[in-house]
């Protein structure tokens, strides 16, 4: 992968989920939500916002997995074993970004909550491990 492709993948891995969440929430807001403010998981209910949420986060999760793998192979870490573990955590977090979009909160509440915790918590853990692994 070229440097420019890596940069594009980097921007996609954070920009697409941000755009997806904003778009799905705006669509839901103008579609008579249950209450305001509402949880992001409530947009995965029905209609266009459901498609935006599911497709957007699924594609974003794939982009995040590719980016984690790209970083692993292109960045020299001071602690290679920890860098490998951090990459696995990043891949798991990205996979759960995909899964959280597939398990809607209304029909699969337990699965949705578990995958949301692994996606968000895993992403934070990935960043912490990566920071330590990369060193100064």
PDB file of C-alpha atoms in Angstrom:
ATOM      1  CA  UNK A   1       0.000   0.000   0.000  1.00  0.00           C
ATOM      2  CA  UNK A   2       1.373   3.417  -0.904  1.00  0.00           C
ATOM      3  CA  UNK A   3       1.699   6.291   1.542  1.00  0.00           C
ATOM      4  CA  UNK A   4      -1.211   8.133  -0.105  1.00  0.00           C
ATOM      5  CA  UNK A   5      -3.409   5.041   0.111  1.00  0.00           C
ATOM      6  CA  UNK A   6      -2.520   4.716   3.802  1.00  0.00           C
ATOM      7  CA  UNK A   7      -3.478   8.345   4.403  1.00  0.00           C
ATOM      8  CA  UNK A   8      -6.792   7.822   2.585  1.00  0.00           C
ATOM      9  CA  UNK A   9      -7.444   4.713   4.673  1.00  0.00           C
ATOM     10  CA  UNK A  10      -6.610   6.678   7.828  1.00  0.00           C
ATOM     11  CA  UNK A  11      -9.099   9.403   6.941  1.00  0.00           C
ATOM     12  CA  UNK A  12     -11.739   6.826   6.013  1.00  0.00           C
ATOM     13  CA  UNK A  13     -11.299   4.908   9.268  1.00  0.00           C
ATOM     14  CA  UNK A  14     -12.255   7.912  11.397  1.00  0.00           C
ATOM     15  CA  UNK A  15     -14.185  10.078   8.933  1.00  0.00           C
ATOM     16  CA  UNK A  16     -16.676   7.486   7.734  1.00  0.00           C
ATOM     17  CA  UNK A  17     -17.939   6.499  11.204  1.00  0.00           C
ATOM     18  CA  UNK A  18     -18.188  10.172  12.174  1.00  0.00           C
ATOM     19  CA  UNK A  19     -20.147  10.997   9.018  1.00  0.00           C
ATOM     20  CA  UNK A  20     -22.294   7.880   9.451  1.00  0.00           C
ATOM     21  CA  UNK A  21     -23.263   8.732  13.021  1.00  0.00           C
ATOM     22  CA  UNK A  22     -24.021  12.373  12.234  1.00  0.00           C
ATOM     23  CA  UNK A  23     -26.064  11.485   9.132  1.00  0.00           C
ATOM     24  CA  UNK A  24     -28.021   8.691  10.849  1.00  0.00           C
ATOM     25  CA  UNK A  25     -28.767  10.901  13.854  1.00  0.00           C
ATOM     26  CA  UNK A  26     -29.931  13.807  11.686  1.00  0.00           C
ATOM     27  CA  UNK A  27     -32.206  11.524   9.675  1.00  0.00           C
ATOM     28  CA  UNK A  28     -33.589  10.055  12.906  1.00  0.00           C
ATOM     29  CA  UNK A  29     -34.052  13.528  14.426  1.00  0.00           C
ATOM     30  CA  UNK A  30     -36.259  14.610  11.521  1.00  0.00           C
ATOM     31  CA  UNK A  31     -38.170  11.303  11.604  1.00  0.00           C
ATOM     32  CA  UNK A  32     -40.011  11.895  14.916  1.00  0.00           C
ATOM     33  CA  UNK A  33     -37.691  10.313  17.502  1.00  0.00           C
ATOM     34  CA  UNK A  34     -39.040   8.784  20.705  1.00  0.00           C
ATOM     35  CA  UNK A  35     -37.343  11.474  22.794  1.00  0.00           C
ATOM     36  CA  UNK A  36     -34.716  14.177  22.435  1.00  0.00           C
ATOM     37  CA  UNK A  37     -31.893  13.708  23.174  1.00  0.00           C
ATOM     38  CA  UNK A  38     -31.725  10.100  22.067  1.00  0.00           C
ATOM     39  CA  UNK A  39     -29.087   7.378  22.138  1.00  0.00           C
ATOM     40  CA  UNK A  40     -27.145   6.655  18.961  1.00  0.00           C
ATOM     41  CA  UNK A  41     -28.401   3.052  19.132  1.00  0.00           C
ATOM     42  CA  UNK A  42     -31.962   4.295  18.686  1.00  0.00           C
ATOM     43  CA  UNK A  43     -31.233   5.337  15.100  1.00  0.00           C
ATOM     44  CA  UNK A  44     -30.814   1.660  14.191  1.00  0.00           C
ATOM     45  CA  UNK A  45     -34.581   1.234  14.289  1.00  0.00           C
ATOM     46  CA  UNK A  46     -36.214   1.405  10.863  1.00  0.00           C
ATOM     47  CA  UNK A  47     -36.004   3.169   7.571  1.00  0.00           C
ATOM     48  CA  UNK A  48     -33.223   5.135   5.948  1.00  0.00           C
ATOM     49  CA  UNK A  49     -31.334   5.866   9.175  1.00  0.00           C
ATOM     50  CA  UNK A  50     -31.068   2.117   9.812  1.00  0.00           C
ATOM     51  CA  UNK A  51     -29.459   1.572   6.406  1.00  0.00           C
ATOM     52  CA  UNK A  52     -27.080   4.513   6.893  1.00  0.00           C
ATOM     53  CA  UNK A  53     -26.098   3.239  10.357  1.00  0.00           C
ATOM     54  CA  UNK A  54     -25.628  -0.398   9.336  1.00  0.00           C
ATOM     55  CA  UNK A  55     -23.857   0.112   6.011  1.00  0.00           C
ATOM     56  CA  UNK A  56     -21.763   3.046   7.212  1.00  0.00           C
ATOM     57  CA  UNK A  57     -20.451   1.361  10.355  1.00  0.00           C
ATOM     58  CA  UNK A  58     -19.894  -1.936   8.544  1.00  0.00           C
ATOM     59  CA  UNK A  59     -17.765  -0.299   5.845  1.00  0.00           C
ATOM     60  CA  UNK A  60     -16.009   1.818   8.488  1.00  0.00           C
ATOM     61  CA  UNK A  61     -15.189  -1.304  10.506  1.00  0.00           C
ATOM     62  CA  UNK A  62     -13.590  -2.918   7.466  1.00  0.00           C
ATOM     63  CA  UNK A  63     -11.589   0.277   6.835  1.00  0.00           C
ATOM     64  CA  UNK A  64     -10.468   0.299  10.480  1.00  0.00           C
ATOM     65  CA  UNK A  65      -9.346  -3.322  10.253  1.00  0.00           C
ATOM     66  CA  UNK A  66      -7.361  -2.599   7.102  1.00  0.00           C
ATOM     67  CA  UNK A  67      -5.823   0.487   8.702  1.00  0.00           C
ATOM     68  CA  UNK A  68      -4.817  -1.395  11.867  1.00  0.00           C
ATOM     69  CA  UNK A  69      -3.137  -4.040   9.714  1.00  0.00           C
ATOM     70  CA  UNK A  70      -1.474  -1.362   7.564  1.00  0.00           C
ATOM     71  CA  UNK A  71      -0.106   0.404  10.653  1.00  0.00           C
ATOM     72  CA  UNK A  72       1.238  -2.858  12.059  1.00  0.00           C
ATOM     73  CA  UNK A  73       3.280  -3.440   8.922  1.00  0.00           C
ATOM     74  CA  UNK A  74       4.476   0.124   8.328  1.00  0.00           C
ATOM     75  CA  UNK A  75       5.262   1.547  11.783  1.00  0.00           C
ATOM     76  CA  UNK A  76       8.340   0.527  13.757  1.00  0.00           C
ATOM     77  CA  UNK A  77       7.453   0.052  17.407  1.00  0.00           C
ATOM     78  CA  UNK A  78       9.851   0.109  20.342  1.00  0.00           C
ATOM     79  CA  UNK A  79       7.971  -2.852  21.835  1.00  0.00           C
ATOM     80  CA  UNK A  80       7.110  -5.201  18.921  1.00  0.00           C
ATOM     81  CA  UNK A  81       5.262  -7.835  20.985  1.00  0.00           C
ATOM     82  CA  UNK A  82       3.044  -5.230  22.602  1.00  0.00           C
ATOM     83  CA  UNK A  83       2.527  -3.650  19.165  1.00  0.00           C
ATOM     84  CA  UNK A  84       1.281  -7.017  17.884  1.00  0.00           C
ATOM     85  CA  UNK A  85      -1.111  -7.353  20.845  1.00  0.00           C
ATOM     86  CA  UNK A  86      -2.297  -3.776  20.297  1.00  0.00           C
ATOM     87  CA  UNK A  87      -2.970  -4.596  16.647  1.00  0.00           C
ATOM     88  CA  UNK A  88      -5.045  -7.640  17.621  1.00  0.00           C
ATOM     89  CA  UNK A  89      -7.047  -5.465  20.025  1.00  0.00           C
ATOM     90  CA  UNK A  90      -7.546  -2.926  17.216  1.00  0.00           C
ATOM     91  CA  UNK A  91      -8.768  -5.638  14.859  1.00  0.00           C
ATOM     92  CA  UNK A  92     -11.175  -6.896  17.540  1.00  0.00           C
ATOM     93  CA  UNK A  93     -12.490  -3.373  18.169  1.00  0.00           C
ATOM     94  CA  UNK A  94     -13.026  -2.822  14.437  1.00  0.00           C
ATOM     95  CA  UNK A  95     -14.781  -6.180  14.073  1.00  0.00           C
ATOM     96  CA  UNK A  96     -17.120  -5.167  16.882  1.00  0.00           C
ATOM     97  CA  UNK A  97     -17.851  -1.879  15.093  1.00  0.00           C
ATOM     98  CA  UNK A  98     -19.214  -4.034  12.296  1.00  0.00           C
ATOM     99  CA  UNK A  99     -21.117  -6.308  14.665  1.00  0.00           C
ATOM    100  CA  UNK A 100     -22.706  -3.471  16.665  1.00  0.00           C
ATOM    101  CA  UNK A 101     -24.223  -2.190  13.434  1.00  0.00           C
ATOM    102  CA  UNK A 102     -25.641  -5.624  12.621  1.00  0.00           C
ATOM    103  CA  UNK A 103     -27.253  -6.251  16.029  1.00  0.00           C
ATOM    104  CA  UNK A 104     -29.946  -3.603  16.377  1.00  0.00           C
ATOM    105  CA  UNK A 105     -30.689  -2.561  19.931  1.00  0.00           C
ATOM    106  CA  UNK A 106     -34.377  -3.445  19.681  1.00  0.00           C
ATOM    107  CA  UNK A 107     -34.108  -7.089  18.604  1.00  0.00           C
ATOM    108  CA  UNK A 108     -30.642  -7.990  19.965  1.00  0.00           C
ATOM    109  CA  UNK A 109     -30.128  -5.805  23.029  1.00  0.00           C
ATOM    110  CA  UNK A 110     -27.569  -8.047  24.792  1.00  0.00           C
ATOM    111  CA  UNK A 111     -25.492  -8.575  21.652  1.00  0.00           C
ATOM    112  CA  UNK A 112     -25.709  -4.876  20.793  1.00  0.00           C
ATOM    113  CA  UNK A 113     -24.504  -3.779  24.239  1.00  0.00           C
ATOM    114  CA  UNK A 114     -21.660  -6.331  24.291  1.00  0.00           C
ATOM    115  CA  UNK A 115     -20.405  -5.423  20.827  1.00  0.00           C
ATOM    116  CA  UNK A 116     -20.720  -1.695  21.601  1.00  0.00           C
ATOM    117  CA  UNK A 117     -18.600  -2.119  24.733  1.00  0.00           C
ATOM    118  CA  UNK A 118     -15.997  -4.104  22.792  1.00  0.00           C
ATOM    119  CA  UNK A 119     -15.969  -1.580  19.939  1.00  0.00           C
ATOM    120  CA  UNK A 120     -15.672   1.558  22.074  1.00  0.00           C
ATOM    121  CA  UNK A 121     -13.691   0.087  24.967  1.00  0.00           C
ATOM    122  CA  UNK A 122     -11.527  -1.884  22.573  1.00  0.00           C
ATOM    123  CA  UNK A 123     -10.766   1.252  20.602  1.00  0.00           C
ATOM    124  CA  UNK A 124      -9.648   3.073  23.744  1.00  0.00           C
ATOM    125  CA  UNK A 125      -7.582   0.060  24.860  1.00  0.00           C
ATOM    126  CA  UNK A 126      -6.025  -0.155  21.381  1.00  0.00           C
ATOM    127  CA  UNK A 127      -4.959   3.478  21.546  1.00  0.00           C
ATOM    128  CA  UNK A 128      -3.463   3.049  25.030  1.00  0.00           C
ATOM    129  CA  UNK A 129      -1.557  -0.113  24.113  1.00  0.00           C
ATOM    130  CA  UNK A 130      -0.374   1.456  20.864  1.00  0.00           C
ATOM    131  CA  UNK A 131       0.938   4.517  22.672  1.00  0.00           C
ATOM    132  CA  UNK A 132       2.992   2.380  25.048  1.00  0.00           C
ATOM    133  CA  UNK A 133       4.153   0.018  22.274  1.00  0.00           C
ATOM    134  CA  UNK A 134       5.308   2.806  19.984  1.00  0.00           C
ATOM    135  CA  UNK A 135       7.269   4.543  22.732  1.00  0.00           C
ATOM    136  CA  UNK A 136       8.689   8.012  22.410  1.00  0.00           C
TER     137      UNK A 136
END
